[in-house]
PDB file of C-alpha atoms and ligand atoms in Angstrom:
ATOM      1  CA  UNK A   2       0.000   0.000   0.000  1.00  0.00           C
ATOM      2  CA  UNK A   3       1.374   3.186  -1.450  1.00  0.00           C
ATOM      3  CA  UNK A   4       0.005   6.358  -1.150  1.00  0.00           C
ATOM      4  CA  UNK A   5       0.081  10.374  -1.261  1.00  0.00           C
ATOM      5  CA  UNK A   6      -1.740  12.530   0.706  1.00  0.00           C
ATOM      6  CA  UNK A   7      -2.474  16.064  -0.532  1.00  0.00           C
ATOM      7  CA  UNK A   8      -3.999  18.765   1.685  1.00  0.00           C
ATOM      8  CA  UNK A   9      -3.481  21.803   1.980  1.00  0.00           C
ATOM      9  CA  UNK A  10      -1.063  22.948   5.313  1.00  0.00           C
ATOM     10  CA  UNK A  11      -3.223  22.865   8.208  1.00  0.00           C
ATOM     11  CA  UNK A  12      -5.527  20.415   6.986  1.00  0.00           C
ATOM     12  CA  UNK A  13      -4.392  18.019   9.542  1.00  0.00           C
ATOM     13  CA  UNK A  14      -2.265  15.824   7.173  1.00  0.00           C
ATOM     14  CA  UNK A  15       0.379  14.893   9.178  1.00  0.00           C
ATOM     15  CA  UNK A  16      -1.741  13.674  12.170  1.00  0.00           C
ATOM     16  CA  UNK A  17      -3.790  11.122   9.740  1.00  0.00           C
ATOM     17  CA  UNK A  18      -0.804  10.253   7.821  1.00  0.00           C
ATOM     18  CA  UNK A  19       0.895   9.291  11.198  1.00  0.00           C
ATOM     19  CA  UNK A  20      -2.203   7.792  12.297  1.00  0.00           C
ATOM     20  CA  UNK A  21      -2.743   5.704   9.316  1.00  0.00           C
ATOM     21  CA  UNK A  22       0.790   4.485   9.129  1.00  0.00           C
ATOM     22  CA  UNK A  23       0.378   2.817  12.450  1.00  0.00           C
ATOM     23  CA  UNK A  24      -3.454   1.433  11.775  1.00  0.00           C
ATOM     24  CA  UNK A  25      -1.900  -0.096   8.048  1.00  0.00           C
ATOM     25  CA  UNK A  26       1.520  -0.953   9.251  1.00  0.00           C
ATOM     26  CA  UNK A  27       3.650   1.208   6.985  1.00  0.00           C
ATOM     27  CA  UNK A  28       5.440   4.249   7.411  1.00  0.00           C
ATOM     28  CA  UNK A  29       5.041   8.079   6.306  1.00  0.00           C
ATOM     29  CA  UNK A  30       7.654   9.763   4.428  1.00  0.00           C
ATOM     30  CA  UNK A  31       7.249  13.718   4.911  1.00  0.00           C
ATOM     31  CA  UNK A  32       9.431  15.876   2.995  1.00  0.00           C
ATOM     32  CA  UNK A  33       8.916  18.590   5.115  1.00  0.00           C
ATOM     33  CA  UNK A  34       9.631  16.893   8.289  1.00  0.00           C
ATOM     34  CA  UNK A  35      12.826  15.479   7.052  1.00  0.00           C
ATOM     35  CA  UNK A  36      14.065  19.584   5.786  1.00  0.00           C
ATOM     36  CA  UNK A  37      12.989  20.730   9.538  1.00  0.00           C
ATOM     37  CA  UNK A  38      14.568  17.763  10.529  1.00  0.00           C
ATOM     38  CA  UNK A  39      17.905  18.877   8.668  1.00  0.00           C
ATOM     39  CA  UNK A  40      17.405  22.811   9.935  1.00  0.00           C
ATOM     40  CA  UNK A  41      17.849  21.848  13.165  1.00  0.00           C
ATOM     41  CA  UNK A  42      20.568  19.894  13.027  1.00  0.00           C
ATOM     42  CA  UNK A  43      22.437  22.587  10.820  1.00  0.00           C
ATOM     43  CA  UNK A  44      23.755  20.026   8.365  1.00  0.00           C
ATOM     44  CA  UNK A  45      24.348  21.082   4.470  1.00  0.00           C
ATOM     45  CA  UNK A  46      21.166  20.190   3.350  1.00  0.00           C
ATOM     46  CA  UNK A  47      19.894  22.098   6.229  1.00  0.00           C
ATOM     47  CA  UNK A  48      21.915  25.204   5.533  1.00  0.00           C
ATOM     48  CA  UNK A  49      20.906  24.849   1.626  1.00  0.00           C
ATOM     49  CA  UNK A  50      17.071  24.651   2.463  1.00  0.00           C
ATOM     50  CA  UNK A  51      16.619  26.807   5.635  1.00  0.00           C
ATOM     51  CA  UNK A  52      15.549  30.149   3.427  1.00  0.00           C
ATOM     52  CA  UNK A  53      13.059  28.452   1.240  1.00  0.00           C
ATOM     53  CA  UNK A  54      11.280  27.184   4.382  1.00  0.00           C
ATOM     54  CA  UNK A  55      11.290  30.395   6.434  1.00  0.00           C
ATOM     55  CA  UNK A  56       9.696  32.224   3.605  1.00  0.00           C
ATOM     56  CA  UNK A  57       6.864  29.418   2.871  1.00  0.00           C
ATOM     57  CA  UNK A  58       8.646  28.474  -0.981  1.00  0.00           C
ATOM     58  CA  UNK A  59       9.290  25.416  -2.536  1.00  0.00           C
ATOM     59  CA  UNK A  60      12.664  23.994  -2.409  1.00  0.00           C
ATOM     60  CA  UNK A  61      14.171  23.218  -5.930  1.00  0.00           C
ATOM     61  CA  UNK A  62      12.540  20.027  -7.178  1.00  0.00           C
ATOM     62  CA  UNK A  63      16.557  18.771  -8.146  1.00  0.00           C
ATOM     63  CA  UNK A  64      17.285  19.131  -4.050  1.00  0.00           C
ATOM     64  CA  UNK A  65      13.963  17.479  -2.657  1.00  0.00           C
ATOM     65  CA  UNK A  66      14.267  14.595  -5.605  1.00  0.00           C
ATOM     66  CA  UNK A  67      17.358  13.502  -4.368  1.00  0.00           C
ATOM     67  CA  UNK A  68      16.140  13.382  -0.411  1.00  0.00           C
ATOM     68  CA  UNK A  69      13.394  11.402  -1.618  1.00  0.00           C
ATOM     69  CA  UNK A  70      15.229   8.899  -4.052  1.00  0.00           C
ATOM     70  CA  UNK A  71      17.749   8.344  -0.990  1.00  0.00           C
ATOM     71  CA  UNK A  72      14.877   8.164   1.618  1.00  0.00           C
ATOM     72  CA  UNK A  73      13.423   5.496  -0.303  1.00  0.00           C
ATOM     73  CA  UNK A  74      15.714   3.385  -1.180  1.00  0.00           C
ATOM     74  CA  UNK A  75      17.624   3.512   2.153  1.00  0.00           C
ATOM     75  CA  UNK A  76      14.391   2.234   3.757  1.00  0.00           C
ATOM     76  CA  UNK A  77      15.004  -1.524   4.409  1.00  0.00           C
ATOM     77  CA  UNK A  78      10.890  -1.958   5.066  1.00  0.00           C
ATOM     78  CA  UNK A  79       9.878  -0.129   1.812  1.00  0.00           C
ATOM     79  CA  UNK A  80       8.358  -2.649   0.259  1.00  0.00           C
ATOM     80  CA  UNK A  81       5.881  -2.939   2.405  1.00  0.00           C
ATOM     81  CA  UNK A  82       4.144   0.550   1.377  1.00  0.00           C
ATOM     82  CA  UNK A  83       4.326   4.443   2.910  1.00  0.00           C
ATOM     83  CA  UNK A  84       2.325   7.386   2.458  1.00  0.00           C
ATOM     84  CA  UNK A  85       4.069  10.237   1.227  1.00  0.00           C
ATOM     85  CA  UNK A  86       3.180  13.405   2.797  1.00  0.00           C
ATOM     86  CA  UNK A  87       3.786  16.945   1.417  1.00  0.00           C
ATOM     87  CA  UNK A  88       5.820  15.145  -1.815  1.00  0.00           C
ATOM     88  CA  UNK A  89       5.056  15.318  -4.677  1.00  0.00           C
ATOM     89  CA  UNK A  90       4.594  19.339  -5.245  1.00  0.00           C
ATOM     90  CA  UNK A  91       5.496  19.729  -8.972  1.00  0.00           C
ATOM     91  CA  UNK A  92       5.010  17.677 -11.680  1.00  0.00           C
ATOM     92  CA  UNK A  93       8.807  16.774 -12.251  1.00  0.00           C
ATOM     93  CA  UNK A  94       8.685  15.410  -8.613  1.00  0.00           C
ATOM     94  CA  UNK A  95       5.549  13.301  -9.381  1.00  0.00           C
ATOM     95  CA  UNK A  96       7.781  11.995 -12.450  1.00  0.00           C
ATOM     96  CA  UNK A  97      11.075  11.401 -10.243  1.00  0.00           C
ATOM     97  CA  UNK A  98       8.815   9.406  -8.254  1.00  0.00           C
ATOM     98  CA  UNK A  99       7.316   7.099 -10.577  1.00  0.00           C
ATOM     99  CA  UNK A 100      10.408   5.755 -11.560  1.00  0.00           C
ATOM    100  CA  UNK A 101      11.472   4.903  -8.035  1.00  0.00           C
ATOM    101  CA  UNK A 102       8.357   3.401  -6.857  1.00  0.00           C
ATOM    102  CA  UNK A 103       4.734   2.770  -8.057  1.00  0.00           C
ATOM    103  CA  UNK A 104       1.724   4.450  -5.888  1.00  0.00           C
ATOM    104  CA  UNK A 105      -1.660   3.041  -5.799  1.00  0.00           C
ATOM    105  CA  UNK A 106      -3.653   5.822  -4.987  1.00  0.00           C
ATOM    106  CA  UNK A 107      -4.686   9.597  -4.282  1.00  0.00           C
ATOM    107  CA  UNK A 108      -5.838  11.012  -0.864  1.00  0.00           C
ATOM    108  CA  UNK A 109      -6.959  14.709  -1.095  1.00  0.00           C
ATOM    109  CA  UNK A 110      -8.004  16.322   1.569  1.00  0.00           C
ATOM    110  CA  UNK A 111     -10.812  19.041   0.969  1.00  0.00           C
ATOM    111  CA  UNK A 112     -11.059  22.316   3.596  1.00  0.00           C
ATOM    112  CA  UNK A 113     -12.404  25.264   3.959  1.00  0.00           C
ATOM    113  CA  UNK A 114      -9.796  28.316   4.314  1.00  0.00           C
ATOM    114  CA  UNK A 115     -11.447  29.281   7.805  1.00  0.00           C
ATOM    115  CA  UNK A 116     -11.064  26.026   9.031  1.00  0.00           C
ATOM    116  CA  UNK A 117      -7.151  26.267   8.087  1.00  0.00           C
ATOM    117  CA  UNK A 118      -6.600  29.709  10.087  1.00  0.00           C
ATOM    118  CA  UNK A 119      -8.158  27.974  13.561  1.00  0.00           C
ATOM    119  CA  UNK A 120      -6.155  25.072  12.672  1.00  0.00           C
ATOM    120  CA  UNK A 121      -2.876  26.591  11.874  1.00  0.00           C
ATOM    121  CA  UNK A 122      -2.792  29.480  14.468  1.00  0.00           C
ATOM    122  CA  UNK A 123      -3.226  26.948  17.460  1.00  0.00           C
ATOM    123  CA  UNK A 124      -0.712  24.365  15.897  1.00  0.00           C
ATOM    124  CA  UNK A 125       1.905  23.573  18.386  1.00  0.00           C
ATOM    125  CA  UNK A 126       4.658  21.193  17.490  1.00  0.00           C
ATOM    126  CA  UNK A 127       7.159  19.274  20.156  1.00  0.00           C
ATOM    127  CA  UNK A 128      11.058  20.701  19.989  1.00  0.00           C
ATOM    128  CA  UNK A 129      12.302  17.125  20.943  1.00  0.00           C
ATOM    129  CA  UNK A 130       9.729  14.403  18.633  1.00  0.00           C
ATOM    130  CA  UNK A 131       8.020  16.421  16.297  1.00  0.00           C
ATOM    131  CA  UNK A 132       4.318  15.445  17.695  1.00  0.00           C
ATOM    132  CA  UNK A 133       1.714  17.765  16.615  1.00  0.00           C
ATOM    133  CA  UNK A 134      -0.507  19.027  18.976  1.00  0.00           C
ATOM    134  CA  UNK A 135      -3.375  21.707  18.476  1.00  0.00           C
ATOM    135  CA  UNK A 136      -4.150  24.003  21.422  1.00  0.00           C
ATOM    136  CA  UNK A 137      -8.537  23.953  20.859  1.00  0.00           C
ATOM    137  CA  UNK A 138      -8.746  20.471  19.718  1.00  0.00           C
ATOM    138  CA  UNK A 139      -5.499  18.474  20.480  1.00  0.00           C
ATOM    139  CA  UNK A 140      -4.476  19.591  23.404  1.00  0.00           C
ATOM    140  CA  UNK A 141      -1.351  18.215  25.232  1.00  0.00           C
ATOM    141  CA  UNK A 142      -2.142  17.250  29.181  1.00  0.00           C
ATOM    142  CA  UNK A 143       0.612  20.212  30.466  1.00  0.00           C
ATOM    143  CA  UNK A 144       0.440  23.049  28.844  1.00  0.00           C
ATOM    144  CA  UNK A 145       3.425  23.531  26.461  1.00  0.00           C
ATOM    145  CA  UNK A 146       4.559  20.342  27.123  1.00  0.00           C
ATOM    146  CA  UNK A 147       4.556  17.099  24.847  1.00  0.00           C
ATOM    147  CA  UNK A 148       2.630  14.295  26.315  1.00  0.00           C
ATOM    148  CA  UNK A 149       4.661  11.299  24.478  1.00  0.00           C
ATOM    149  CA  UNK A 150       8.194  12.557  25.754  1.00  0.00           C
ATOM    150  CA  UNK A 151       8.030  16.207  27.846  1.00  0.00           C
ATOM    151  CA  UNK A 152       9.385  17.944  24.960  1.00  0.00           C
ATOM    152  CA  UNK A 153       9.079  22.111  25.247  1.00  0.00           C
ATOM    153  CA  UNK A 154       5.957  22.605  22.542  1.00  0.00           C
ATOM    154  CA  UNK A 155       6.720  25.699  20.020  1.00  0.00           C
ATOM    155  CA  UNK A 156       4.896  26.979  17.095  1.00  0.00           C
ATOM    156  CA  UNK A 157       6.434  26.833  14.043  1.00  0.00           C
ATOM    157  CA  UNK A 158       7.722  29.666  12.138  1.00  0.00           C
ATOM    158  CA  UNK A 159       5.944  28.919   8.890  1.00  0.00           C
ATOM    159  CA  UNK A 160       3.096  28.782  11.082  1.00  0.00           C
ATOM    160  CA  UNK A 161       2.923  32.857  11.596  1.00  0.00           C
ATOM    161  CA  UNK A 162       0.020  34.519   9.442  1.00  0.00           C
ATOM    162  CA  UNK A 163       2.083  36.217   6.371  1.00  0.00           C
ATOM    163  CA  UNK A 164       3.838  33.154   5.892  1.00  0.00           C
ATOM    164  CA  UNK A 165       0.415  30.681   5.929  1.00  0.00           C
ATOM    165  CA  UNK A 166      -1.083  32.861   3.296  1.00  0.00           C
ATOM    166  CA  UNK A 167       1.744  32.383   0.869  1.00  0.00           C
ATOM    167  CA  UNK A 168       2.095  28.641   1.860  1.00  0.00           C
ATOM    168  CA  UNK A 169      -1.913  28.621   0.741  1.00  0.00           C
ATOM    169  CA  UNK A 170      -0.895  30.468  -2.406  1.00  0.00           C
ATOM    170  CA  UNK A 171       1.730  27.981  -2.914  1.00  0.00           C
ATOM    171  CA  UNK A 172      -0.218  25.431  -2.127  1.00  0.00           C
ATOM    172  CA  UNK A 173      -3.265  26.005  -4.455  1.00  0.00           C
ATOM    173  CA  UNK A 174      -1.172  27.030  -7.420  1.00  0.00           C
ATOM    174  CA  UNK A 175       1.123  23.524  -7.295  1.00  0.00           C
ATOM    175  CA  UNK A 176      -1.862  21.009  -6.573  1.00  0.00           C
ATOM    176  CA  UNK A 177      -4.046  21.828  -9.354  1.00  0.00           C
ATOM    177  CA  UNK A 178      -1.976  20.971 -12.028  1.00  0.00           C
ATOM    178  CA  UNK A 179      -0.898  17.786  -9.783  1.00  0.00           C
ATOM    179  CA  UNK A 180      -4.610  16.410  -9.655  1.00  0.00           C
ATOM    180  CA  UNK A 181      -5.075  17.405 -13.159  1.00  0.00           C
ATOM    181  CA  UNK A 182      -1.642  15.147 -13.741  1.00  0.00           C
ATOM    182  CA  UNK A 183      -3.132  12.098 -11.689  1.00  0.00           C
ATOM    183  CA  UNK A 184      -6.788  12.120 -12.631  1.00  0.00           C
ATOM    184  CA  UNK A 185      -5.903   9.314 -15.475  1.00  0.00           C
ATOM    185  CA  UNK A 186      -3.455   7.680 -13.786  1.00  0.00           C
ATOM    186  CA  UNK A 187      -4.656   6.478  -9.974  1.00  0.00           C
ATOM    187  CA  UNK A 188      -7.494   6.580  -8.123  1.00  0.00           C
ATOM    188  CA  UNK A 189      -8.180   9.866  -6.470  1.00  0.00           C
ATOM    189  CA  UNK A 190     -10.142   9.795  -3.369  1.00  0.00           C
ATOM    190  CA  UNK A 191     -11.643  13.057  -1.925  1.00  0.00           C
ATOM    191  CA  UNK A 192     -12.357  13.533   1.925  1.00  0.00           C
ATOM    192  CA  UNK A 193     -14.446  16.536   2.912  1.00  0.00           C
ATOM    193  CA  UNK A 194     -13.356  18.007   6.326  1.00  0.00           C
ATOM    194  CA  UNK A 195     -15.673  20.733   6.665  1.00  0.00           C
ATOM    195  CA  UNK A 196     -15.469  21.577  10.119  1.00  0.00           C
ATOM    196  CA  UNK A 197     -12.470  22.415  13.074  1.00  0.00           C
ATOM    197  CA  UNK A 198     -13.673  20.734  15.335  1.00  0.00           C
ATOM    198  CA  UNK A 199     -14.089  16.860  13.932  1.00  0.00           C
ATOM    199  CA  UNK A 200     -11.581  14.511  15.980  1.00  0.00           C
ATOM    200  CA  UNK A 201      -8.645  12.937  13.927  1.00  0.00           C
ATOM    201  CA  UNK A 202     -10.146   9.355  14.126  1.00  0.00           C
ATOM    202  CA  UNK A 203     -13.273  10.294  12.469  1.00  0.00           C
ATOM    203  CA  UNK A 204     -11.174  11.683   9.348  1.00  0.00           C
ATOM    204  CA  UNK A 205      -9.059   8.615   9.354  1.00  0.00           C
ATOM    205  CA  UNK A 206     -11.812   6.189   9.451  1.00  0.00           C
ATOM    206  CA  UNK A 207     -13.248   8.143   6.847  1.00  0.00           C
ATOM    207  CA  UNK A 208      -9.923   7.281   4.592  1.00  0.00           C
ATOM    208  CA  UNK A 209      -9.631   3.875   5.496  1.00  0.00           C
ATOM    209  CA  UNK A 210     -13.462   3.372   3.883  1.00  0.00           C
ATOM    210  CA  UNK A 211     -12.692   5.153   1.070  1.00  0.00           C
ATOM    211  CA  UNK A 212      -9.338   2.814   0.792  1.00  0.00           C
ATOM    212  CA  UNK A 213     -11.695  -0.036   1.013  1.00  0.00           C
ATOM    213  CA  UNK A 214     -14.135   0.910  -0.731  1.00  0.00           C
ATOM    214  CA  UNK A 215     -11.154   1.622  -3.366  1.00  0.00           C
ATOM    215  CA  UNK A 216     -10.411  -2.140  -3.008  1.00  0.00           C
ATOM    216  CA  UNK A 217      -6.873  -0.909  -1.774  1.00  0.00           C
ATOM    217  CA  UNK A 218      -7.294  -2.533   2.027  1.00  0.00           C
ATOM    218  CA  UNK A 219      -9.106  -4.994   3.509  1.00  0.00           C
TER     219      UNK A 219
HETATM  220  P1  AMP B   4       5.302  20.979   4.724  1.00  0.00           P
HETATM  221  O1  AMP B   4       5.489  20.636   6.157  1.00  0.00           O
HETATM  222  O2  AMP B   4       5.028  19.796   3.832  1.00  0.00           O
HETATM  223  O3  AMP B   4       4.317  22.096   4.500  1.00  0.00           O
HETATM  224  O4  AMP B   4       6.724  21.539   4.211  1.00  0.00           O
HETATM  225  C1  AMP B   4       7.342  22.647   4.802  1.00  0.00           C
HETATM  226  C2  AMP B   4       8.259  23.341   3.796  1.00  0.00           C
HETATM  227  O5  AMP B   4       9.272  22.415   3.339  1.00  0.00           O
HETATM  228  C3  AMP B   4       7.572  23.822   2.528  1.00  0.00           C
HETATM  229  O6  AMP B   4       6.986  25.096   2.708  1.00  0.00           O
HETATM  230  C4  AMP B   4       8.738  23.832   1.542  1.00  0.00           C
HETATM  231  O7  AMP B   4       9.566  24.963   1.771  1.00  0.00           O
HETATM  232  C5  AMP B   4       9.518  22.598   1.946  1.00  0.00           C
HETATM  233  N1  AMP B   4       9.068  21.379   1.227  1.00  0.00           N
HETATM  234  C6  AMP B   4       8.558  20.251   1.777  1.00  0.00           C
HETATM  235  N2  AMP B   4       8.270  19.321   0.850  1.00  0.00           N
HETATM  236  C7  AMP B   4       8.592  19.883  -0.354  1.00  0.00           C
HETATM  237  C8  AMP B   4       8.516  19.429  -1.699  1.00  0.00           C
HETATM  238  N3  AMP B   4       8.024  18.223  -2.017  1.00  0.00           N
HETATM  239  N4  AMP B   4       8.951  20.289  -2.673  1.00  0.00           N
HETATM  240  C9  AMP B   4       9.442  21.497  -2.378  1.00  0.00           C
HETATM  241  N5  AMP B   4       9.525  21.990  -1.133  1.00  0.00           N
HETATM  242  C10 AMP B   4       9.109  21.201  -0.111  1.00  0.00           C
END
């Protein structure tokens, strides 16, 4: 099982795509994850990348192809599927990919703008795991702190207004001709989250019936 999840930032992605790695037994592979990943630890690729995520652009496709070719194929459990999360953003990406490893299917997430300002302005991510916690409706037991290890929680700098309005920008212009690219190729399957407010397990449910109803799971 091999899939990519598209949504736009704030939509709650990477809490399903974490979610449903555990319920299907495979892992996520987030793009943006690994270049925060690489900020922090101030390596070269970290250095090269830091200025294209503090002002919300994409990285050039020739940098995040290679992470990805060498994320996959250093993965010793690959073959038993991932979801890709926030890859592929251009076309030449979705390209790259395809002749590294075949997907089976679309997952786009569809929400409102207002639902992605709540969302995104009471995002609060842990300093030492990465969890993702939201402060209305994923709310860590301590304040500021991460439940899973006691991490300091901190909001992320892309997550500041001026720079979620050109990730949405971004976002909109880069999909469209990516659905319009996949539309012939795999199945695309569309999940409406219309509201703030509806708990994580209710969206992933949602995308495990449409995966089944797909044929893709059991
Ligand atoms: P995300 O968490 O997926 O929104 O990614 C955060 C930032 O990392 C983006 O705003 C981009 O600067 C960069 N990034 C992540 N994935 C990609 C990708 N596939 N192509 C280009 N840039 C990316």
């Amino acid at each position: 099982m091999r899939f990519i999840i598209f949504g736009p930032p704030g939509a709650g992605k990477g809490t399903y795509a974490s979610r449903l790695a555990r319920e299907l037994k495979i892992v996520v592979i987030s793009t943006g994850d690994i270049f925060r990943d690489e900020v922090k630890r101030n390596t070269d690729l970290g250095r090269k990348v830091a200025e294209f995520l503090n002002r919300g652009e994409l990285v050039p496709d020739e940098i995040v192809i290679d992470v990805l070719v060498k994320k996959i194929q250093g993965m010793p459990n690959s073959k038993h599927g991932f979801i890709l999360d926030g890859y592929p953003r251009t076309i030449e990406q979705a390209k790259a990919l395809e002749k590294i490893a075949k997907s089976d299917a679309i997952v786009r997430l569809i929400v409102p703008e207002w639902v992605i300002v709540e969302r995104l302005s009471n995002r609060r991510v842990c300093k030492k795991c990465g969890a993702i916690y939201n402060l209305k409706y994923l709310k860590p037991k301590k304040p500021s702190i991460c439940d899973k290890c006691e991490g300091e929680l901190f909001q992320r700098e892309d997550d500041k207004p001026e720079v979620i309005r050109e990730r949405l920008k971004v976002y909109e212009a880069q999909t469209r001709p990516l659905i319009e690219y996949y539309k012939d190729k795999l199945p695309i399957l569309t999940i409406e989250c219309n509201s703030p407010d509806i708990p994580p397990e209710v969206i992933v449910e949602k995308i495990l019936q449409e995966l089944r109803k797909a044929n893709l799971i059991d």
